Every structure is written in C-alpha cells, then in structure tokens.
Coordinates of C-alpha atoms in Angstrom, one line a residue:
M16 CA -23.2 -6.7 -0.2
S17 CA -25.3 -7.1 3.1
T18 CA -29.2 -5.9 2.7
G19 CA -30.5 -6.1 6.1
T20 CA -29.5 -3.0 8.5
L21 CA -26.5 -3.9 10.7
V22 CA -25.4 -2.1 14.1
L23 CA -22.0 -2.0 15.4
R24 CA -21.4 -0.5 18.7
S25 CA -17.8 0.4 20.2
T26 CA -16.5 2.6 22.8
R27 CA -13.8 3.4 20.2
V28 CA -15.3 4.2 16.9
V29 CA -12.5 6.3 14.6
T30 CA -14.5 9.0 12.7
P31 CA -13.2 12.0 10.9
A32 CA -14.6 14.3 13.7
G33 CA -12.3 12.2 16.5
T34 CA -12.6 8.8 18.1
R35 CA -15.4 8.5 20.5
P36 CA -18.1 5.8 22.0
A37 CA -20.6 5.4 19.0
T38 CA -23.2 3.4 17.3
V39 CA -22.8 2.6 13.5
T40 CA -25.9 1.8 11.5
V41 CA -25.4 -0.1 8.3
T42 CA -28.2 -0.2 5.4
G43 CA -27.6 -2.0 1.8
G44 CA -23.5 -2.0 2.7
T45 CA -23.5 1.7 3.3
I46 CA -23.1 3.7 6.4
A47 CA -26.4 5.0 7.4
A48 CA -25.7 6.7 10.2
V49 CA -23.1 7.4 13.2
G50 CA -25.1 8.1 16.4
P51 CA -24.4 8.0 20.0
Y52 CA -23.4 5.0 21.8
G53 CA -26.3 4.1 23.8
A54 CA -28.9 5.1 20.5
A55 CA -31.7 2.4 20.4
P56 CA -31.1 0.5 17.2
P57 CA -33.8 0.1 14.7
P58 CA -36.2 -2.2 14.7
G59 CA -35.0 -5.8 13.6
A60 CA -31.5 -4.6 13.2
A61 CA -28.7 -6.9 13.5
V62 CA -26.5 -5.7 16.6
T63 CA -23.0 -6.4 17.2
D64 CA -21.3 -4.8 20.4
L65 CA -17.5 -4.8 19.9
G66 CA -17.0 -3.6 23.5
D67 CA -13.7 -1.8 24.0
D68 CA -12.1 -2.9 20.7
A69 CA -11.7 -0.2 18.2
L70 CA -13.6 0.2 15.1
L71 CA -11.7 1.9 12.2
P72 CA -12.5 2.1 8.7
G73 CA -11.1 -0.4 6.5
L74 CA -7.5 0.0 5.5
V75 CA -7.1 1.0 1.7
D76 CA -3.8 -0.4 0.2
T77 CA -2.8 1.1 -2.9
H78 CA 0.6 -0.6 -3.3
V79 CA 0.3 -4.1 -3.7
H80 CA 2.2 -6.5 -6.2
V81 CA -0.1 -9.7 -6.5
N82 CA 1.8 -11.1 -9.3
D83 CA -1.2 -13.0 -10.8
P84 CA -1.1 -14.2 -13.6
G85 CA 2.4 -15.1 -14.7
R86 CA 4.2 -15.5 -11.3
T87 CA 1.1 -16.9 -9.3
E88 CA 4.1 -18.9 -7.2
W89 CA 4.9 -16.0 -5.9
E90 CA 1.7 -14.5 -5.0
G91 CA -2.0 -14.7 -6.2
F92 CA -5.1 -12.7 -5.9
R93 CA -6.8 -15.6 -3.5
T94 CA -4.0 -15.5 -1.3
A95 CA -3.2 -11.7 -1.4
T96 CA -6.8 -10.8 -0.9
R97 CA -6.8 -13.2 2.1
A98 CA -3.8 -12.1 3.8
A99 CA -5.3 -8.3 3.3
A100 CA -8.9 -9.3 4.9
A101 CA -6.8 -10.8 7.7
G102 CA -5.1 -7.8 8.0
G103 CA -7.6 -5.3 8.3
V104 CA -7.4 -4.1 4.5
T105 CA -10.9 -4.0 2.5
T106 CA -9.5 -2.5 -0.6
L107 CA -6.0 -2.7 -2.6
L108 CA -4.6 -2.0 -5.7
D109 CA -2.7 -3.9 -7.4
M110 CA 0.6 -2.9 -9.2
P111 CA 1.0 -3.5 -13.0
L112 CA 3.9 -5.6 -12.5
N113 CA 5.3 -8.4 -11.5
S114 CA 2.2 -10.4 -13.6
I115 CA 2.9 -11.9 -17.0
P116 CA 1.5 -10.2 -18.9
P117 CA 2.0 -6.5 -17.2
T118 CA -1.0 -4.1 -17.2
T119 CA 0.3 -2.0 -20.0
T120 CA -2.5 -2.4 -22.2
A121 CA -6.4 -2.7 -22.2
A122 CA -6.3 -6.3 -23.1
H123 CA -3.7 -7.0 -20.5
L124 CA -6.1 -5.4 -17.9
R125 CA -8.9 -7.8 -19.1
V126 CA -6.8 -10.7 -18.4
K127 CA -5.9 -9.1 -14.7
Q128 CA -9.5 -8.3 -14.2
D129 CA -10.5 -12.0 -15.0
T130 CA -7.9 -13.6 -12.9
A131 CA -9.1 -11.7 -9.7
R132 CA -12.8 -11.7 -10.2
P133 CA -13.8 -14.9 -8.6
A134 CA -10.8 -14.8 -6.1
A135 CA -11.1 -11.5 -4.5
H136 CA -12.0 -11.5 -0.9
V137 CA -11.8 -7.4 -0.6
D138 CA -12.2 -5.2 -3.1
V139 CA -9.4 -4.9 -6.1
G140 CA -8.4 -2.0 -8.2
F141 CA -5.6 -1.7 -10.9
W142 CA -2.7 0.6 -11.8
G143 CA -1.8 0.6 -15.2
G144 CA 1.7 0.5 -16.4
A145 CA 3.7 3.3 -18.4
L146 CA 6.6 2.1 -20.5
P147 CA 8.8 3.7 -23.1
S148 CA 6.7 1.9 -26.0
N149 CA 3.2 2.4 -24.5
T150 CA 2.7 5.9 -24.9
A151 CA -0.5 5.2 -27.2
D152 CA -2.0 3.1 -24.9
L153 CA -2.1 5.2 -21.6
R154 CA -5.7 6.5 -23.0
P155 CA -7.0 3.3 -23.5
L156 CA -6.3 2.2 -20.1
H157 CA -7.3 5.7 -18.6
D158 CA -10.7 4.8 -20.2
A159 CA -10.8 1.2 -19.1
G160 CA -10.9 2.6 -15.3
V161 CA -7.3 2.1 -14.4
F162 CA -6.4 4.5 -11.2
G163 CA -3.0 5.9 -12.7
F164 CA -0.1 4.8 -14.1
K165 CA 3.1 3.3 -12.8
A166 CA 6.4 4.0 -14.1
F167 CA 10.1 3.0 -13.1
L168 CA 13.1 5.6 -13.5
S169 CA 15.4 2.6 -12.6
P170 CA 15.5 -0.6 -13.7
S171 CA 12.4 -2.8 -12.3
G172 CA 13.8 -5.9 -11.7
V173 CA 11.8 -7.7 -14.5
D174 CA 12.4 -7.6 -18.2
E175 CA 8.8 -7.2 -19.2
F176 CA 8.5 -3.9 -17.4
P177 CA 11.3 -1.5 -18.9
A178 CA 12.5 1.7 -17.0
L179 CA 11.6 5.1 -18.3
A180 CA 14.4 7.4 -19.6
P181 CA 14.4 11.1 -19.3
G182 CA 12.6 11.5 -22.9
D183 CA 10.2 8.8 -22.2
L184 CA 9.2 10.0 -18.7
E185 CA 8.6 13.7 -20.6
A186 CA 6.3 12.0 -23.2
A187 CA 4.2 9.9 -20.7
A188 CA 4.0 12.9 -18.2
A189 CA 2.7 15.0 -20.9
R190 CA 0.3 12.1 -22.0
I191 CA -0.8 11.6 -18.6
A192 CA -1.4 15.3 -17.9
E193 CA -3.9 15.2 -20.7
L194 CA -5.5 12.8 -19.6
D195 CA -5.6 14.5 -15.8
G196 CA -4.3 11.2 -14.7
L197 CA -1.8 10.3 -12.1
L198 CA 1.5 9.1 -12.6
I199 CA 3.1 7.2 -9.6
V200 CA 6.9 6.5 -9.9
H201 CA 9.5 4.4 -8.4
A202 CA 12.1 7.3 -7.9
E203 CA 15.8 6.2 -8.1
D204 CA 18.2 7.9 -10.7
P205 CA 19.8 4.8 -12.5
A206 CA 23.1 7.1 -13.1
R207 CA 23.7 7.4 -9.6
L208 CA 22.8 3.6 -8.7
E209 CA 25.5 2.7 -11.5
R210 CA 28.2 4.9 -9.5
A211 CA 27.5 3.3 -6.2
P212 CA 29.3 0.6 -5.2
Q213 CA 27.8 -3.1 -6.1
R214 CA 29.7 -5.3 -4.0
G215 CA 26.8 -8.0 -3.7
G216 CA 27.4 -10.6 -0.8
P217 CA 25.5 -10.9 2.9
R218 CA 26.6 -7.4 4.3
Y219 CA 23.6 -5.6 4.6
A220 CA 26.0 -2.0 4.9
D221 CA 27.1 -3.2 1.7
F222 CA 23.8 -3.4 0.0
L223 CA 22.4 -0.1 1.6
A224 CA 25.7 1.6 0.2
S225 CA 24.6 0.3 -3.1
R226 CA 21.4 2.3 -3.0
P227 CA 22.3 5.6 -2.0
R228 CA 20.0 8.6 -0.8
A229 CA 21.2 10.5 -3.6
A230 CA 19.4 8.1 -6.2
E231 CA 16.3 8.9 -4.4
N232 CA 16.9 12.5 -4.0
E233 CA 18.0 13.2 -7.4
A234 CA 14.7 11.3 -8.8
V235 CA 12.5 13.0 -6.5
N236 CA 14.0 16.5 -7.7
R237 CA 13.2 15.3 -11.3
L238 CA 10.1 14.4 -10.9
I239 CA 8.9 17.6 -9.3
A240 CA 10.5 19.5 -12.1
V241 CA 8.3 17.7 -14.4
S242 CA 5.3 18.0 -12.6
R243 CA 6.1 21.5 -12.3
R244 CA 6.4 22.4 -15.9
L245 CA 3.6 20.0 -17.0
G246 CA 1.3 19.9 -14.3
T247 CA 1.0 16.4 -14.4
R248 CA -0.2 15.0 -10.8
V249 CA 3.0 13.0 -9.7
H250 CA 2.8 10.1 -6.6
I251 CA 6.2 9.5 -5.3
L252 CA 6.2 5.7 -4.2
H253 CA 7.8 3.9 -1.3
L254 CA 10.0 7.0 0.1
S255 CA 12.8 6.0 2.1
S256 CA 15.1 8.8 2.1
S257 CA 14.4 11.4 4.6
D258 CA 16.7 13.8 2.7
A259 CA 13.8 14.5 0.0
L260 CA 11.5 15.8 2.1
P261 CA 12.3 19.3 2.4
A262 CA 12.0 19.1 -1.6
I263 CA 9.0 17.4 -1.4
A264 CA 7.3 20.0 1.2
A265 CA 8.6 23.2 -0.8
A266 CA 6.6 21.6 -3.9
K267 CA 3.6 21.5 -2.0
A268 CA 3.8 24.8 -0.8
D269 CA 4.2 26.0 -4.1
G270 CA 1.1 24.1 -5.2
V271 CA 3.2 21.6 -7.2
P272 CA 0.5 18.8 -7.6
V273 CA 3.0 16.0 -6.1
T274 CA 2.2 13.7 -3.4
A275 CA 4.1 11.1 -1.5
E276 CA 4.0 7.8 0.5
T277 CA 6.2 6.0 2.7
C278 CA 5.8 2.0 3.8
P279 CA 5.5 -0.1 7.1
H280 CA 9.1 -1.4 6.7
F281 CA 10.6 2.2 6.6
L282 CA 8.7 3.2 9.8
T283 CA 9.4 0.4 12.2
L284 CA 12.8 -1.7 10.9
T285 CA 16.1 0.0 11.0
A286 CA 19.3 -0.7 8.7
E287 CA 21.3 -0.8 12.1
E288 CA 19.0 -4.1 12.9
V289 CA 19.2 -6.1 9.9
P290 CA 21.5 -8.8 10.2
D291 CA 24.1 -9.8 7.5
G292 CA 22.5 -12.5 5.2
A293 CA 18.7 -11.6 6.2
T294 CA 17.5 -10.9 2.8
E295 CA 14.0 -10.8 3.9
F296 CA 14.9 -7.2 5.1
K297 CA 15.8 -6.4 1.3
C298 CA 14.0 -3.7 -0.6
C299 CA 14.5 -1.5 -2.9
P300 CA 14.9 1.6 -2.2
P301 CA 16.4 0.4 1.4
I302 CA 15.3 0.1 4.8
R303 CA 17.9 3.1 6.1
E304 CA 18.8 4.2 9.5
A305 CA 17.1 5.0 12.4
A306 CA 17.5 8.6 12.4
N307 CA 16.0 8.8 8.9
Q308 CA 13.1 6.9 10.2
D309 CA 12.6 9.4 12.7
A310 CA 12.5 11.9 10.1
L311 CA 9.9 10.0 8.0
W312 CA 7.8 10.0 11.3
A313 CA 7.8 13.8 11.7
A314 CA 7.0 14.1 8.0
L315 CA 3.8 12.0 8.3
A316 CA 2.8 14.1 11.1
D317 CA 3.3 17.5 9.7
G318 CA 1.7 16.2 6.2
T319 CA 4.7 16.0 4.2
L320 CA 4.0 12.6 3.4
D321 CA 0.5 11.2 2.5
C322 CA 0.1 7.7 3.5
V323 CA 1.5 4.6 4.3
V324 CA 0.8 1.5 2.3
S325 CA 2.6 -1.8 2.2
D326 CA 4.4 -2.2 -1.1
H327 CA 4.0 -5.9 -0.5
S328 CA 6.4 -7.0 -2.9
P329 CA 6.6 -11.0 -2.2
C330 CA 8.5 -14.1 -3.9
T331 CA 9.0 -17.7 -3.6
T332 CA 11.5 -18.5 -0.6
D333 CA 14.2 -19.7 -2.8
L334 CA 14.7 -16.3 -4.2
K335 CA 15.5 -14.8 -0.9
V336 CA 19.1 -16.1 -1.2
P337 CA 21.4 -15.2 1.7
D338 CA 23.1 -12.5 -1.0
F339 CA 21.9 -8.9 -0.9
G340 CA 23.3 -8.6 -4.4
A341 CA 21.3 -11.7 -5.6
A342 CA 18.1 -12.0 -3.9
W343 CA 14.9 -10.6 -4.9
G344 CA 14.1 -7.4 -3.4
G345 CA 11.1 -7.1 -1.7
I346 CA 9.1 -7.1 1.8
S347 CA 5.7 -9.1 2.4
S348 CA 3.8 -7.1 4.7
L349 CA 0.2 -7.2 3.6
Q350 CA -1.1 -8.9 6.5
L351 CA 1.0 -7.1 9.1
G352 CA 1.1 -3.4 8.1
L353 CA -1.6 -2.2 10.6
P354 CA 0.0 -4.0 13.6
A355 CA 3.5 -3.0 12.8
V356 CA 2.7 0.6 12.3
W357 CA 0.5 0.7 15.3
T358 CA 3.2 -0.7 17.6
E359 CA 5.6 2.1 16.7
A360 CA 2.8 5.0 16.1
R361 CA 1.9 4.1 20.0
R362 CA 5.5 4.2 21.0
R363 CA 6.0 7.6 19.6
G364 CA 2.7 9.1 21.0
H365 CA 0.4 8.7 18.1
T366 CA -3.3 7.8 18.2
L367 CA -5.2 5.4 16.3
A368 CA -7.2 8.3 14.3
D369 CA -3.3 9.2 12.8
V370 CA -3.0 5.4 11.9
A371 CA -6.3 5.6 10.0
R372 CA -5.4 9.0 8.2
W373 CA -2.4 7.5 7.3
M374 CA -3.6 4.0 6.1
S375 CA -7.3 4.5 5.2
A376 CA -8.5 7.7 4.2
G377 CA -4.8 9.1 2.8
P378 CA -4.9 6.1 0.2
A379 CA -8.3 6.5 -0.5
A380 CA -7.8 10.2 -1.5
L381 CA -4.7 9.2 -3.9
A382 CA -7.1 7.1 -5.8
G383 CA -10.1 8.8 -5.7
L384 CA -12.0 6.3 -4.1
H385 CA -14.7 8.6 -2.3
R386 CA -16.6 5.8 -0.5
K387 CA -13.5 4.4 1.1
G388 CA -11.4 5.7 3.9
A389 CA -13.9 6.9 6.3
V390 CA -16.5 5.9 9.0
E391 CA -19.3 8.4 8.1
P392 CA -22.5 8.2 6.5
G393 CA -22.6 7.5 2.7
R394 CA -19.3 5.5 2.8
D395 CA -19.0 1.9 2.3
A396 CA -19.4 0.0 5.3
D397 CA -15.6 -1.4 5.7
F398 CA -14.4 -1.6 8.8
T399 CA -11.3 -3.0 10.8
V400 CA -11.7 -4.1 14.3
L401 CA -8.7 -3.7 15.9
A402 CA -7.7 -5.0 19.6
P403 CA -5.1 -1.9 20.3
E404 CA -3.6 -3.1 23.4
A405 CA -3.3 -6.9 22.5
A406 CA 0.1 -8.1 21.5
F407 CA 1.2 -11.2 19.7
T408 CA 4.6 -12.8 18.2
V409 CA 4.4 -12.8 14.3
D410 CA 4.7 -16.7 13.3
P411 CA 5.3 -16.8 9.6
A412 CA 3.3 -20.1 8.9
A413 CA 0.3 -18.2 10.3
L414 CA 0.1 -15.9 7.4
H415 CA -2.0 -16.1 4.6
H416 CA 0.7 -14.7 2.1
R417 CA 1.4 -17.5 -0.1
N418 CA 4.9 -18.0 0.7
H419 CA 5.9 -17.4 4.8
V420 CA 8.8 -15.0 4.4
T421 CA 8.8 -11.6 6.2
A422 CA 11.2 -9.4 7.9
Y423 CA 8.6 -9.4 10.9
A424 CA 9.1 -13.0 11.8
G425 CA 9.5 -13.5 15.6
R426 CA 8.6 -9.6 16.6
T427 CA 6.0 -9.0 19.1
L428 CA 3.4 -6.8 17.6
H429 CA 0.8 -4.6 19.2
G430 CA -2.9 -4.3 17.9
V431 CA -4.7 -7.6 16.9
V432 CA -7.2 -7.4 13.9
R433 CA -10.4 -9.4 15.7
S434 CA -12.5 -8.8 12.4
T435 CA -12.6 -6.9 8.9
W436 CA -15.9 -6.2 7.5
L437 CA -16.5 -5.3 3.7
R438 CA -20.1 -3.3 2.7
G439 CA -21.3 -4.6 6.1
R440 CA -20.5 -8.3 5.9
R441 CA -18.1 -10.2 8.3
I442 CA -15.3 -11.5 6.0
A443 CA -12.6 -11.9 8.5
H444 CA -13.0 -13.1 12.0
D445 CA -9.9 -13.9 14.3
G446 CA -8.0 -14.9 11.1
A447 CA -10.9 -17.1 9.6
L448 CA -11.7 -16.1 6.1
A449 CA -15.7 -16.1 5.0
E450 CA -16.4 -18.1 1.8
P451 CA -17.1 -17.3 -1.3
P452 CA -15.1 -14.2 -1.8
A453 CA -17.2 -11.0 -1.5
G454 CA -14.6 -8.6 -3.0
L455 CA -15.5 -6.1 -6.0
L456 CA -13.4 -5.1 -9.1
L457 CA -12.8 -1.6 -8.8
E458 CA -12.6 1.1 -11.4
R459 CA -11.3 4.8 -11.3
Q460 CA -14.6 7.4 -10.8
R461 CA -14.9 9.4 -14.1
S462 CA -15.6 12.7 -13.8
A463 CA -19.2 14.1 -14.1

C-alpha cells in the first residue's frame, strides 16, 4: 500500500457522476478526494499528470479460471494476475474449478489461498463450489469468506466438479438462501444438450448446433423459478442466448433476486466469422450470430445484463485440437477484455463511463466489493489508465497468459492500457509489471 500522498491528474477522469477533467488525491492507498483539474496538490504530494489519457476505476473481473494448483500448466496465479494487471484488471475472483483440488471445502480454499498469496499481482478473491455431495460444506466455505457458490447444471468438463441434478439444485439453493449467499450458475440444460446433434469435427456450424439457445433458455427459466420460490440470490454466468433476456428482465421487474453477466467474446466475436477448425473460438455456451450479439448490447444498455466479465478459461495449446467436439472449450481474454469491449462499444456509440459501469462497478456490486468499482472518495485507489484512441494489433506472444492461445490474435483493437494502479501503487506500466507482487487476498465482507 502507498503510504504517501499521491495526485493523479487527467482531462478525462471517469467517475460515477460522469467523465470530466479532475485531480484525484490518494492517501494511504485510498481515494481521499476527486477535485477540480486545476486544484493545487497538497504539499509534498507526488504528482502524475496523465494528460488526455483516461483514468478509469480498476476493472473487477469476477469470472476467472486460474486453475492453480493442479492444472498450473494451463494457468497459474502469477501468470494470470500479471495478465490481469497488464489489461487494467485490479481485482479478480477465481472460479472453484479447474484446479485440483476444487474449491469445494474450507480446507481446499486454504490450499488455493496459500498458492495465490505469494504470486498475486492484483487482489484476488475466491468463489466456492456447490456439488451434489458438498451441501454440508457450504456454510464452512461461506464462513471462510468465499464470495458465493458456483454450480453447473450440465457437465463441467472435469470429473472432480459434477453438475447439480434438479434435486441437488433445490438443496443447494435452499442452503445458500439460509446463508443469504449468492448462487452463480453455468446455465445450460443437460437434456436439451443431449438431444442436440453432436457431430464433432472442424465445422463451427456443427458445434453451434450442438449448444442450442434452447439449452440456455430452459436453464435460465429453471433458475428464475428457483430464485422466485426460495428467495435465493442467483447470478447467471456468461449469458450467450439473447432469447433468455425477456425472462430475465421480467424476473427483475417482479423483484426476483436474479442478475446476469455476459462476456467480451459474446459482444465482439460472431459465429459468422469463426473459421472452421479455429477452436480458439470454442467456448460453452458458444459465440452466436451477429443478430444475437446486437440484442446482448441492447440488454447491457437497458440494465437487463448487469456486467461484463472475461470467463478467462485457458488451457495448453495441445488441447485446442482442430475438432470442435474434442477441443477444450474456453477463451483466454483476461488481458484483452477492456480493449475488446471498448473497440465495439465506441463503434456502437457507448462511452467509457458505460464500460466502467459494466466492467468495474457492476462486477464489484455483484460480489459486494464496496471499496472497488469507482473513482470516488473512500474507495481503494485502484485505477486503469487508458489511451482510448490508440490502437494495437494483438500479438499472442506479447500476452502474459501462460499459454498464448487467443481468439483475438491478429485483431486490431482500440484502447491501450498505459498503466494500472492498485491501492495507489503503479503495478503495470506500458506492459511491464512491478515486482514484487502487491495483490492481497480478499474475503467476502461480512454483514454487520
């Protein structure tokens, strides 16, 4: 934590009240004031003038698969958090799979924390997992500070993290409601998936047919019904099907405690452009058509969708074989989420304030991270400094992810992250990372 007084000045500071020229004063790692652009700095303050580069709140990514320990060759805390810092992400929440052990008991959580603690370049928190066999472990995990509980309704892809059958879902949701916890769910209906054609092979059209919108729609409807009946707070992960949006909007209007997210790849990539055999584009649920993407953007604009997070789900290069049936499903985008979303957002007429709301304030609110998510007094001094008009071409070899596989390879994106600041300390600058790692391990804020 920075202990002196720091002043950052920019002609474009993105705050909850709007974007304006401002001076941000930081004391002890906390934002002390957001004042006029020309305000004199306090005596002895270190001043950094950012010029016309935009100062945004540090991004909060609540959907990251770090895979450490157990599958560290896919991704580890050191490499993942380096990528996060280089991409303007100052806080991430780690999913309970695909690590071994998964974060499904308090003891397993301690293993994860011990692994992350010396390696984290950004702040890191943890989701717990809800399995058919671990209902008794939910309270100990909750008491140990996890931010909520991840569940699958369809197979997860790894044997150690089985899906919840309908009865298991009811039991887990009821238990989580008793805790006033948060249930976050991969929403695809397994019966619908089983009835879909499963051809495999290199054709993306065949893969898309194997993960139909109906599978998402039916699962979302089931989750809304559970939330409505039990009062469980439910968050729908990585929504891909725009057909599910009216049900989510109606549930919210009725006061059902349901929220939903989408991801950069659903907002920036389309099924029509995925080459056959290009399994770096494979994810579940899948990247869908351009018209579907338009509806997701509209749902972000009207508040039906609450946030945009990466679902960074990496793997080793050899697992991305050119067969959509056999390849590992997951897109590596932790370092590229901000420029990818900003590139498309600016084309559609959205602002940096919109992006900050979707990628910082929204995820922070979801997780109850009340010190994150905004440039305003009392918050952690976590910042992303972005050159919004600058462009670059994605070179996979320049990324900090452990494995240089990305669906964005060769794309020209707008928005260059100049620097990233964590509690008043600059942790990344022009792609270079500060050492030693300065991230802290976070726990869910307890109720008073």
